[in-house]
Coordinates of C-alpha atoms in Angstrom, one line a residue:
X16 CA 0.6 -6.7 -26.7
X17 CA 1.9 -3.2 -26.0
X18 CA 1.4 -2.0 -22.4
X19 CA 2.1 1.5 -21.0
X20 CA 2.3 1.9 -17.2
X21 CA 1.9 5.5 -16.0
X22 CA 3.4 6.1 -12.5
X23 CA 3.9 9.7 -11.3
X24 CA 4.6 8.7 -7.8
X25 CA 8.0 8.5 -6.0
X26 CA 10.8 6.0 -5.9
X27 CA 9.2 3.4 -3.6
X28 CA 5.9 3.3 -5.6
X29 CA 7.8 3.0 -8.8
X30 CA 9.9 0.1 -7.4
X31 CA 6.6 -1.5 -6.3
X32 CA 5.3 -1.4 -9.9
X33 CA 8.0 -4.1 -10.6
X34 CA 5.5 -6.7 -9.3
X35 CA 2.9 -5.7 -11.9
X36 CA 5.5 -5.7 -14.7
X37 CA 6.6 -9.2 -13.8
X38 CA 3.0 -10.4 -13.6
X39 CA 2.3 -9.0 -17.1
X40 CA 5.4 -10.9 -18.4
X41 CA 4.3 -14.1 -16.8
X42 CA 0.7 -13.8 -18.0
X43 CA 1.5 -12.6 -21.6
X44 CA 4.8 -14.0 -22.8
X45 CA 6.3 -11.6 -25.4
X46 CA 4.4 -8.6 -24.0
X47 CA 6.1 -5.2 -24.4
X48 CA 5.9 -3.1 -21.2
X49 CA 6.9 0.6 -21.1
X50 CA 6.6 3.1 -18.3
X51 CA 6.0 6.9 -18.1
X52 CA 7.5 8.6 -15.0
X53 CA 8.7 11.9 -13.8
X54 CA 12.3 12.6 -14.8
X55 CA 13.5 13.0 -11.1
X56 CA 12.4 9.4 -10.4
X57 CA 13.6 7.7 -13.6
X58 CA 16.4 5.9 -11.6
X59 CA 13.8 3.6 -10.0
X60 CA 12.3 2.6 -13.3
X61 CA 15.7 1.8 -14.8
X62 CA 16.2 -0.9 -12.2
X63 CA 13.0 -2.8 -12.9
X64 CA 13.5 -5.8 -15.2
X65 CA 11.2 -6.2 -18.2
X66 CA 10.6 -2.6 -19.1
X67 CA 11.4 -2.0 -22.7
X68 CA 11.0 1.8 -22.9
X69 CA 11.1 4.5 -20.2
X70 CA 9.4 7.8 -21.1
X71 CA 9.9 10.8 -18.8
X72 CA 8.3 14.2 -18.1
X73 CA 10.6 16.9 -16.8
X74 CA 8.2 18.2 -14.3
X75 CA 10.7 20.6 -12.7
X76 CA 11.5 22.2 -16.0
X77 CA 7.8 22.6 -16.9
X78 CA 6.9 24.1 -13.5
X79 CA 9.9 26.4 -13.7
X80 CA 8.8 27.7 -17.1
X81 CA 5.2 28.1 -15.9
X82 CA 6.1 30.0 -12.8
X83 CA 8.7 32.3 -14.4
X84 CA 7.1 35.6 -15.3
X85 CA 9.7 36.2 -18.1
X86 CA 8.3 33.3 -20.2
X87 CA 4.9 32.8 -21.8
X88 CA 2.9 29.8 -20.6
X89 CA 3.4 28.5 -24.1
X90 CA 7.0 27.6 -23.3
X91 CA 5.8 25.3 -20.5
X92 CA 3.1 23.7 -22.8
X93 CA 5.6 23.2 -25.6
X94 CA 8.0 21.5 -23.2
X95 CA 5.2 19.2 -21.9
X96 CA 4.2 18.4 -25.5
X97 CA 7.8 17.5 -26.4
X98 CA 8.1 15.2 -23.4
X99 CA 4.9 13.4 -24.5
X100 CA 5.7 13.3 -28.3
X101 CA 7.2 9.8 -28.4
X102 CA 4.7 8.2 -26.1
X103 CA 1.8 9.8 -28.0
X104 CA 3.2 8.5 -31.3
X105 CA 3.0 4.9 -30.1
X106 CA -0.1 2.7 -30.4
X107 CA -0.9 1.2 -27.0
X108 CA -3.1 -1.9 -26.4
X109 CA -3.5 -1.1 -22.7
X110 CA -2.6 1.9 -20.5
X111 CA -2.4 1.2 -16.8
X112 CA -2.8 4.3 -14.7
X113 CA -1.0 3.5 -11.4
X114 CA -1.1 7.1 -10.2
X115 CA -4.8 7.8 -10.7
X116 CA -4.3 11.5 -10.1
X117 CA -5.5 14.3 -12.3
X118 CA -2.4 14.6 -14.4
X119 CA -2.0 10.9 -15.1
X120 CA -5.7 10.5 -15.8
X121 CA -5.6 13.5 -18.3
X122 CA -2.6 12.0 -20.1
X123 CA -4.2 8.5 -20.2
X124 CA -7.3 10.2 -21.8
X125 CA -5.2 12.1 -24.2
X126 CA -3.3 9.0 -25.4
X127 CA -6.5 7.1 -26.2
X128 CA -8.5 10.1 -27.5
X129 CA -11.1 8.9 -30.0
X130 CA -10.5 5.2 -29.2
X131 CA -12.1 2.7 -26.8
X132 CA -11.9 3.8 -23.2
X133 CA -11.6 0.2 -22.2
X134 CA -7.9 0.5 -23.1
X135 CA -7.3 2.2 -19.8
X136 CA -6.9 0.2 -16.5
X137 CA -7.6 2.8 -13.8
X138 CA -9.1 6.3 -14.1
X139 CA -9.5 8.4 -17.3
X140 CA -11.7 11.4 -18.2
X141 CA -14.5 11.9 -20.7
X142 CA -14.5 15.0 -23.0
X143 CA -16.7 16.7 -20.4
X144 CA -14.1 15.9 -17.6
X145 CA -16.3 13.2 -16.2
X146 CA -14.3 10.6 -14.3
X147 CA -14.3 7.0 -15.7
X148 CA -13.1 4.1 -13.5
X149 CA -12.3 1.1 -15.6
X150 CA -13.9 -1.2 -13.0
X151 CA -14.8 -1.5 -9.4
X152 CA -11.2 -2.3 -8.5
X153 CA -10.1 0.9 -10.0
X154 CA -12.8 2.7 -8.0
X155 CA -11.6 1.0 -4.8
X156 CA -8.0 2.1 -5.6
X157 CA -8.9 5.7 -6.5
X158 CA -11.9 6.7 -4.4
X159 CA -12.0 4.3 -1.4
X160 CA -8.4 3.4 -0.5
X161 CA -7.1 7.0 -0.7
X162 CA -9.6 8.2 1.8
X163 CA -9.7 5.4 4.4
X164 CA -8.0 6.2 7.7
X165 CA -7.0 2.5 7.8
X166 CA -6.6 1.1 4.3
X167 CA -7.7 -2.5 3.7
X168 CA -5.7 -3.5 0.7
X169 CA -2.2 -3.1 -0.8
X170 CA -1.9 -0.8 -3.8
X171 CA -0.1 -3.5 -5.8
X172 CA -3.0 -5.9 -5.2
X173 CA -5.4 -3.2 -6.5
X174 CA -3.3 -2.8 -9.6
X175 CA -3.3 -6.5 -10.2
X176 CA -7.1 -6.8 -9.7
X177 CA -7.9 -3.9 -12.0
X178 CA -5.6 -5.3 -14.7
X179 CA -7.2 -8.8 -14.2
X180 CA -3.8 -10.2 -13.6
X181 CA -2.8 -13.1 -11.2
X182 CA 0.1 -12.4 -9.0
X183 CA 3.3 -13.3 -10.8
X184 CA 6.3 -15.3 -9.7
X185 CA 8.8 -13.8 -7.3
X186 CA 11.9 -14.1 -9.5
X187 CA 13.7 -11.9 -12.1
X188 CA 12.1 -8.6 -11.1
X189 CA 15.1 -6.3 -11.1
X190 CA 18.1 -5.7 -13.3
X191 CA 21.5 -6.7 -11.9
X192 CA 24.5 -4.5 -12.6
X193 CA 27.2 -7.1 -13.2
X194 CA 29.9 -4.5 -12.6
X195 CA 28.8 -4.4 -9.0
X196 CA 27.6 -8.0 -8.6
X197 CA 30.9 -9.9 -8.7
X198 CA 32.6 -7.5 -6.3
X199 CA 29.7 -7.6 -3.8
X200 CA 29.5 -11.4 -3.9
X201 CA 33.2 -11.7 -3.3
X202 CA 33.2 -9.2 -0.4
X203 CA 30.1 -10.7 1.3
X204 CA 31.5 -14.2 0.9
X205 CA 34.7 -13.2 2.6
X206 CA 32.8 -11.5 5.4
X207 CA 30.7 -14.6 6.0
X208 CA 33.8 -16.7 6.1
X209 CA 35.6 -14.3 8.5
X210 CA 32.7 -14.0 11.0
X211 CA 31.3 -17.6 10.9
X212 CA 32.4 -20.4 13.2
X213 CA 32.7 -24.0 12.0
X214 CA 29.5 -24.9 13.8
X215 CA 27.5 -21.7 13.2
X216 CA 27.4 -20.1 9.8
X217 CA 26.2 -16.5 10.2
X218 CA 23.4 -14.6 8.5
X219 CA 24.1 -11.1 7.3
X220 CA 21.6 -8.5 8.6
X221 CA 21.5 -5.2 6.6
X222 CA 20.4 -2.1 8.6
X223 CA 19.3 0.8 6.5
X224 CA 20.3 3.8 8.7
X225 CA 18.3 6.7 7.3
X226 CA 14.9 7.3 5.7
X227 CA 14.1 10.1 3.2
X228 CA 11.7 11.4 5.9
X229 CA 13.3 12.2 9.2
X230 CA 10.1 11.3 11.1
X231 CA 10.5 7.7 10.0
X232 CA 14.1 7.2 11.2
X233 CA 15.1 4.7 13.8
X234 CA 16.6 6.7 16.7
X235 CA 20.4 6.6 16.9
X236 CA 20.5 5.0 20.4
X237 CA 18.0 2.3 19.2
X238 CA 20.2 1.5 16.2
X239 CA 23.3 1.2 18.4
X240 CA 21.4 -1.1 20.9
X241 CA 20.1 -3.2 18.0
X242 CA 23.6 -3.6 16.6
X243 CA 24.8 -4.7 20.0
X244 CA 22.1 -7.3 20.3
X245 CA 22.9 -8.6 16.8
X246 CA 26.5 -8.9 17.7
X247 CA 25.6 -10.9 20.8
X248 CA 23.9 -13.5 18.6
X249 CA 26.7 -15.8 17.2
X250 CA 24.5 -16.6 14.1
X251 CA 24.0 -12.9 13.0
X252 CA 26.2 -10.1 11.8
X253 CA 25.2 -6.5 11.1
X254 CA 26.0 -4.4 8.1
X255 CA 25.2 -0.7 7.9
X256 CA 23.7 0.4 4.6
X257 CA 24.0 4.0 3.5
X258 CA 23.4 6.2 0.5
X259 CA 26.5 7.9 -1.2
X260 CA 26.3 11.2 0.6
X261 CA 28.1 12.9 3.4
X262 CA 25.2 13.1 5.8
X263 CA 24.7 9.3 5.9
X264 CA 28.5 8.7 6.0
X265 CA 28.6 10.9 9.2
X266 CA 25.8 8.9 10.8
X267 CA 27.6 5.6 10.0
X268 CA 30.9 6.9 11.4
X269 CA 29.2 8.1 14.6
X270 CA 27.7 4.7 15.1
X271 CA 30.9 2.9 14.3
X272 CA 32.8 4.9 17.0
X273 CA 30.7 3.1 19.5
X274 CA 32.1 -0.2 18.2
X275 CA 35.8 0.8 17.9
X276 CA 35.3 1.3 14.2
X277 CA 35.0 -2.4 13.6
X278 CA 31.6 -2.4 11.9
X279 CA 31.1 -2.8 8.2
X280 CA 29.2 -0.1 6.3
X281 CA 28.3 -0.4 2.6
X282 CA 27.7 2.7 0.6
X283 CA 25.5 2.0 -2.4
X284 CA 23.4 3.8 -5.1
X285 CA 20.2 2.2 -6.2
X286 CA 21.9 0.1 -8.9
X287 CA 24.5 -1.2 -6.5
X288 CA 22.0 -1.8 -3.7
X289 CA 20.3 -4.4 -5.8
X290 CA 23.5 -6.5 -5.7
X291 CA 23.9 -5.9 -2.0
X292 CA 20.4 -7.0 -1.2
X293 CA 20.8 -10.2 -3.1
X294 CA 23.7 -11.0 -0.8
X295 CA 21.9 -10.3 2.5
X296 CA 19.8 -12.7 4.5
X297 CA 17.6 -9.9 5.9
X298 CA 17.1 -6.1 5.6
X299 CA 15.9 -3.9 8.5
X300 CA 14.7 -0.6 7.2
X301 CA 12.4 2.4 8.0
X302 CA 12.5 3.6 4.4
X303 CA 10.1 2.6 1.6
X304 CA 12.4 2.6 -1.4
X305 CA 14.9 0.0 0.0
X306 CA 12.0 -2.1 1.3
X307 CA 10.4 -2.2 -2.1
X308 CA 13.8 -3.0 -3.7
X309 CA 14.2 -5.9 -1.2
X310 CA 10.8 -7.2 -2.1
X311 CA 11.8 -7.2 -5.8
X312 CA 15.0 -9.1 -5.0
X313 CA 13.3 -11.6 -2.7
X314 CA 15.3 -10.5 0.3
X315 CA 13.4 -10.9 3.7
X316 CA 12.5 -7.6 5.4
X317 CA 11.8 -6.3 8.8
X318 CA 10.0 -3.0 8.2
X319 CA 9.9 -0.3 10.8
X320 CA 6.7 1.7 10.4
X321 CA 6.6 5.1 12.2
X322 CA 5.6 8.6 11.0
X323 CA 3.9 8.9 7.6
X324 CA 4.1 5.3 6.5
X325 CA 0.8 3.7 5.3
X326 CA 1.7 0.0 6.0
X327 CA -1.4 -1.7 4.7
X328 CA -1.4 0.0 1.3
X329 CA 2.3 0.3 0.7
X330 CA 3.9 -2.1 3.1
X331 CA 6.3 -5.0 2.4
X332 CA 4.8 -7.2 -0.4
X333 CA 6.4 -10.6 0.3
X334 CA 4.7 -13.2 2.5
X335 CA 6.6 -13.9 5.8
X336 CA 8.1 -10.5 6.4
X337 CA 7.5 -8.6 9.6
X338 CA 6.3 -5.1 10.2
X339 CA 7.2 -3.4 13.6
X340 CA 4.9 -0.5 14.4
X341 CA 3.1 1.2 17.3
X342 CA -0.4 1.1 18.8
X343 CA -0.9 4.8 19.0
X344 CA -4.4 6.0 18.1
X345 CA -2.8 8.3 15.4
X346 CA -0.8 5.4 13.8
X347 CA -0.3 5.0 11.0
X348 CA 0.4 8.7 10.5
X349 CA -1.5 10.2 7.5
X350 CA 0.0 13.7 7.9
X351 CA -3.4 15.3 7.6
X352 CA -2.6 17.7 10.5
X353 CA 0.4 18.7 12.6
X354 CA 1.8 15.7 14.6
X355 CA 0.9 15.9 18.3
X356 CA 4.1 13.9 19.0
X357 CA 6.4 15.8 16.8
X358 CA 8.5 17.2 19.6
X359 CA 8.8 14.0 21.6
X360 CA 9.0 11.7 18.4
X361 CA 7.0 9.3 20.5
X362 CA 6.2 6.7 17.9
X363 CA 9.9 6.3 16.9
X364 CA 11.1 6.0 20.5
X365 CA 8.4 3.5 21.5
X366 CA 10.1 0.8 19.3
X367 CA 13.1 -0.7 21.1
X368 CA 16.0 -2.9 19.9
X369 CA 14.4 -6.0 21.5
X370 CA 11.3 -5.5 19.4
X371 CA 13.3 -5.3 16.2
X372 CA 15.3 -8.4 17.3
X373 CA 12.0 -10.3 17.9
X374 CA 11.0 -9.4 14.3
X375 CA 14.3 -10.6 12.9
X376 CA 14.0 -13.9 14.7
X377 CA 10.4 -14.3 13.5
X378 CA 11.4 -13.8 9.9
X379 CA 14.4 -16.0 10.0
X380 CA 12.8 -18.7 12.2
X381 CA 9.0 -18.4 11.4
X382 CA 8.0 -21.6 13.1
X383 CA 9.6 -20.6 16.5
X384 CA 7.7 -18.7 19.2
X385 CA 8.8 -15.2 19.9
X386 CA 11.0 -15.1 23.0
X387 CA 11.6 -11.4 23.4
X388 CA 9.3 -9.2 25.6
X389 CA 7.6 -6.8 23.3
X390 CA 7.6 -3.1 24.5
X391 CA 4.4 -1.5 25.6
X392 CA 2.4 -0.1 22.7
X393 CA 4.4 -1.9 20.0
X394 CA 2.9 -4.4 17.6
X395 CA 4.5 -7.0 15.3
X396 CA 2.6 -7.9 12.1
X397 CA 3.5 -10.7 9.8
X398 CA 2.7 -10.4 6.1
X399 CA 0.7 -13.3 4.5
X400 CA -1.4 -14.0 1.5
X401 CA -5.1 -14.4 1.3
X402 CA -7.7 -14.2 -1.5
X403 CA -7.2 -10.4 -1.9
X404 CA -3.4 -10.6 -1.9
X405 CA -1.0 -9.5 0.9
X406 CA -2.3 -8.8 4.3
X407 CA -0.8 -8.2 7.8
X408 CA -1.6 -10.4 10.8
X409 CA -0.7 -9.3 14.3
X410 CA 1.7 -11.9 15.8
X411 CA 3.1 -10.2 18.9
X412 CA 2.5 -7.2 21.2
X413 CA -0.7 -5.3 21.7
X414 CA -3.1 -4.3 18.9
X415 CA -6.4 -2.5 18.4
X416 CA -8.9 -5.3 18.1
X417 CA -11.7 -3.2 16.8
X418 CA -9.6 -1.7 14.1
X419 CA -8.2 -5.2 13.1
X420 CA -11.7 -6.7 13.1
X421 CA -13.0 -3.9 10.9
X422 CA -10.2 -4.3 8.4
X423 CA -10.5 -8.0 8.2
X424 CA -14.3 -7.9 7.7
X425 CA -13.9 -5.1 5.2
X426 CA -11.7 -7.4 3.1
X427 CA -14.4 -10.1 3.4
X428 CA -17.0 -7.6 2.2
X429 CA -14.9 -6.6 -0.8
X430 CA -14.4 -10.3 -1.7
X431 CA -18.1 -10.9 -1.5
X432 CA -18.9 -7.8 -3.6
X433 CA -16.4 -8.8 -6.3
X434 CA -17.8 -12.4 -6.4
X435 CA -14.6 -13.9 -5.0
X436 CA -14.2 -16.7 -2.4
X437 CA -14.1 -15.2 1.1
X438 CA -11.4 -16.1 3.6
X439 CA -12.1 -18.4 6.6
X440 CA -14.2 -16.5 9.2
X441 CA -12.9 -18.8 11.9
X442 CA -9.4 -17.3 11.5
X443 CA -10.9 -13.8 12.2
X444 CA -12.5 -15.1 15.4
X445 CA -9.2 -16.7 16.4
X446 CA -7.2 -13.6 15.8
X447 CA -9.5 -11.3 17.7
X448 CA -10.1 -13.9 20.4
X449 CA -12.9 -11.9 22.0
X450 CA -16.5 -13.2 21.2
X451 CA -18.2 -10.5 23.2
X452 CA -16.4 -7.7 21.4
X453 CA -17.1 -9.3 18.0
X454 CA -20.8 -9.6 18.9
X455 CA -20.9 -6.0 19.9
X456 CA -19.1 -4.9 16.7
X457 CA -21.6 -6.9 14.6
X458 CA -24.5 -5.2 16.3
X459 CA -23.0 -1.7 15.7
X460 CA -22.4 -2.5 12.0
X461 CA -25.9 -3.8 11.6
X462 CA -27.2 -0.6 13.2
X463 CA -25.2 1.5 10.7
X464 CA -26.3 -0.7 7.8
X465 CA -30.0 -0.2 8.8
X466 CA -29.5 3.6 8.7
X467 CA -27.8 3.3 5.3
X468 CA -30.6 1.1 4.0
X469 CA -33.3 3.6 5.1
X470 CA -31.4 6.5 3.5
X471 CA -30.9 4.5 0.3
X472 CA -34.6 3.6 0.1
X473 CA -35.5 7.2 0.7
X474 CA -33.2 8.3 -2.2
X475 CA -34.7 5.6 -4.4
X476 CA -38.2 7.0 -3.7
X477 CA -37.1 10.5 -5.0
X478 CA -35.5 8.8 -8.0
X479 CA -38.9 7.5 -9.0
X480 CA -40.5 10.9 -8.3
X481 CA -37.9 12.7 -10.4
X482 CA -38.3 10.3 -13.3
X483 CA -42.0 11.3 -13.4
X484 CA -41.6 14.9 -12.6
X485 CA -38.3 16.9 -12.8
X486 CA -39.6 19.3 -10.1
X487 CA -38.5 16.6 -7.6
X488 CA -34.8 16.8 -8.7
X489 CA -34.0 19.2 -5.8
X490 CA -35.5 16.7 -3.3
X491 CA -33.5 13.9 -5.0
X492 CA -30.3 16.0 -4.7
X493 CA -30.9 16.6 -1.0
X494 CA -31.6 12.9 -0.4
X495 CA -28.5 12.0 -2.3
X496 CA -26.3 14.3 -0.2
X497 CA -27.6 12.7 3.0
X498 CA -26.9 9.3 1.6
X499 CA -23.3 10.2 0.7
X500 CA -22.7 11.2 4.3
X501 CA -22.2 7.5 4.9
X502 CA -18.9 7.7 3.0
X503 CA -17.5 9.2 6.2
X504 CA -18.6 6.2 8.4
X505 CA -16.0 3.8 9.7
X506 CA -15.9 0.1 8.8
X507 CA -17.8 -1.7 6.1
X508 CA -20.5 0.9 5.8
X509 CA -18.0 3.6 5.0
X510 CA -16.5 1.5 2.2
X511 CA -20.0 1.0 0.6
X512 CA -20.6 4.8 1.0
X513 CA -17.3 5.7 -0.7
X514 CA -17.9 3.3 -3.6
X515 CA -21.3 4.8 -4.2
X516 CA -19.9 8.3 -3.8
X517 CA -17.2 7.7 -6.5
X518 CA -19.8 6.3 -9.0
X519 CA -22.2 9.2 -8.4
X520 CA -19.5 11.8 -8.8
X521 CA -18.6 10.2 -12.2
X522 CA -22.1 11.1 -13.5
X523 CA -21.1 14.7 -14.0
X524 CA -21.5 16.2 -17.5
X525 CA -24.4 13.9 -18.6
X526 CA -28.0 14.9 -19.4
X527 CA -30.3 14.9 -16.3
X528 CA -32.5 12.1 -17.6
X529 CA -29.5 9.8 -18.1
X530 CA -28.1 10.7 -14.6
X531 CA -31.4 9.9 -12.9
X532 CA -31.6 6.5 -14.7
X533 CA -28.0 5.6 -13.8
X534 CA -28.7 6.8 -10.2
X535 CA -31.4 4.2 -10.0
X536 CA -29.0 1.5 -11.3
X537 CA -26.3 2.5 -8.8
X538 CA -28.7 2.5 -5.9
X539 CA -30.0 -1.0 -6.7
X540 CA -26.3 -2.1 -7.0
X541 CA -25.6 -0.7 -3.5
X542 CA -28.7 -2.4 -2.2
X543 CA -27.2 -5.7 -3.4
X544 CA -23.9 -4.8 -1.7
X545 CA -25.8 -4.2 1.5
X546 CA -27.3 -7.7 1.4
X547 CA -23.9 -9.3 0.7
X548 CA -22.4 -7.4 3.6
X549 CA -25.2 -8.6 5.9
X550 CA -24.4 -12.1 4.7
X551 CA -20.8 -11.6 5.7
X552 CA -21.8 -10.4 9.2
X553 CA -24.0 -13.5 9.6
X554 CA -21.2 -15.8 8.6
X555 CA -19.0 -14.2 11.2
X556 CA -21.8 -14.4 13.8
X557 CA -22.3 -18.1 13.1
X558 CA -18.7 -18.8 14.1
X559 CA -19.6 -17.5 17.6
X560 CA -22.2 -20.1 18.2
X561 CA -21.7 -22.5 21.1
X562 CA -19.1 -25.2 20.3
X563 CA -16.9 -22.9 18.2
X564 CA -13.5 -22.4 19.9
X565 CA -12.4 -18.8 20.2
X566 CA -9.0 -19.7 21.7
X567 CA -6.1 -17.9 19.8
X568 CA -4.2 -20.8 18.3
X569 CA -2.0 -19.1 15.7
X570 CA 0.2 -17.1 18.1
X571 CA 0.3 -17.3 21.9
X572 CA 2.5 -14.2 22.1
X573 CA -0.2 -11.6 21.2
X574 CA -1.6 -9.4 23.9
X575 CA -4.9 -8.3 22.4
X576 CA -6.2 -5.4 24.4
X577 CA -9.5 -3.7 23.4
X578 CA -9.3 0.0 22.5
X579 CA -12.7 1.6 22.6

């Protein structure tokens, strides 16, 4: 089997694709997996184990030629065609569109032109530029997840589901550069021996000092305090991790001066960082690329999420890791508008050293209760697996109960829609630990569902009218527009609305009679989704009957305050 994965995103997203590559190799021994990426991010693809061929598009060159008034646009087109020549000359059994943007969808369509569109997992286009989603999972990834204020599913899990792949094993996902490996192993072994006592062997904690986005950085004073607390623990030892550039060297030197220049700093490129991560016991990082690399190497992670960092769709992908984030109404930041906290850098400053230490202890000793006092407005989430894949459960600090309830029930609704076994509703009740709030939320969702049902039935009525007389098409269009307003609703209703919106928008470029007929099918499918969602709400409601304990048993450290 010959597989092409298209990923036109950045370093972290390309690293994350390593999970999908490994899953293909586990499910189909002997499979050949290739990847198409932008030239500036090819270093990430080169580290993923199991990729036979890497094809690149020199986007910067093409854009430069296109924007330069000296050259004809044909130069840019010719450069683009040359970049695609080898990949276009190859026969692909499957093409996986992990970007699902317009460029990747056009290329996927071009590569399978005249053949079965079922070859594409993800989005492609018809000749009339109508959008084709390969399945409902692809629609969820492309039309639902990208627009949700609080995503409900990890992108990697969406990729696996739309490719019909089980999650692969957690080993052999990255290439190891043996020129670095032996030296790193020797140096870290010597460091462990030097810093360990006879009774207490130490664990090495890597601290990644700088993110590619300044808004996500851990403040310098917090980093220094964290290192002090790590040094106070006789079982831990900190190592600063930096990229090979002068800016990060300066930061490491500044921090080191606070410790009489006795700290260890490791400077590593991507290829060298793989070997370093293999030798660490845990990584603390605010940056996505090292986090995804750590996931691929199996290194435990404490992820610091501030600024534009969508935790739920791109967070750490290994079970048992901990995410430290804030409870601000604007978190996680989606960068849709100027940050109201940009001057004060509030979300970064809210997270203190003791919060990160609590997360470190939680990962290294998962069965032990958290002893540290969590700062006001800070939440610790632990990653765990359920039927949809990786999810994040609050384990310490304050959290928005309504938001968490909506996310958990949205996952249940998706499982029910896709005919998969739902998770235990009692766990939802235990996590929220507020029967009255859950009851109130159920009533609100049922009210929204009732409105959606009435709008859907009204649209169905005009579908019947339009089938008999095309003079009713305008009324059908108006009714459809009102129905699609539910895509902007929060919670489970909004997800149903976005799924329907994506399918209706894909009807473009077809004859009117065919559109009307398919509209009828889509509306009846949504009607079925409404019923399955009502069933989910009823199952949750049944857990609130007398005799059902609502005491939080999974973590006694969580302070769950309601945010209305």
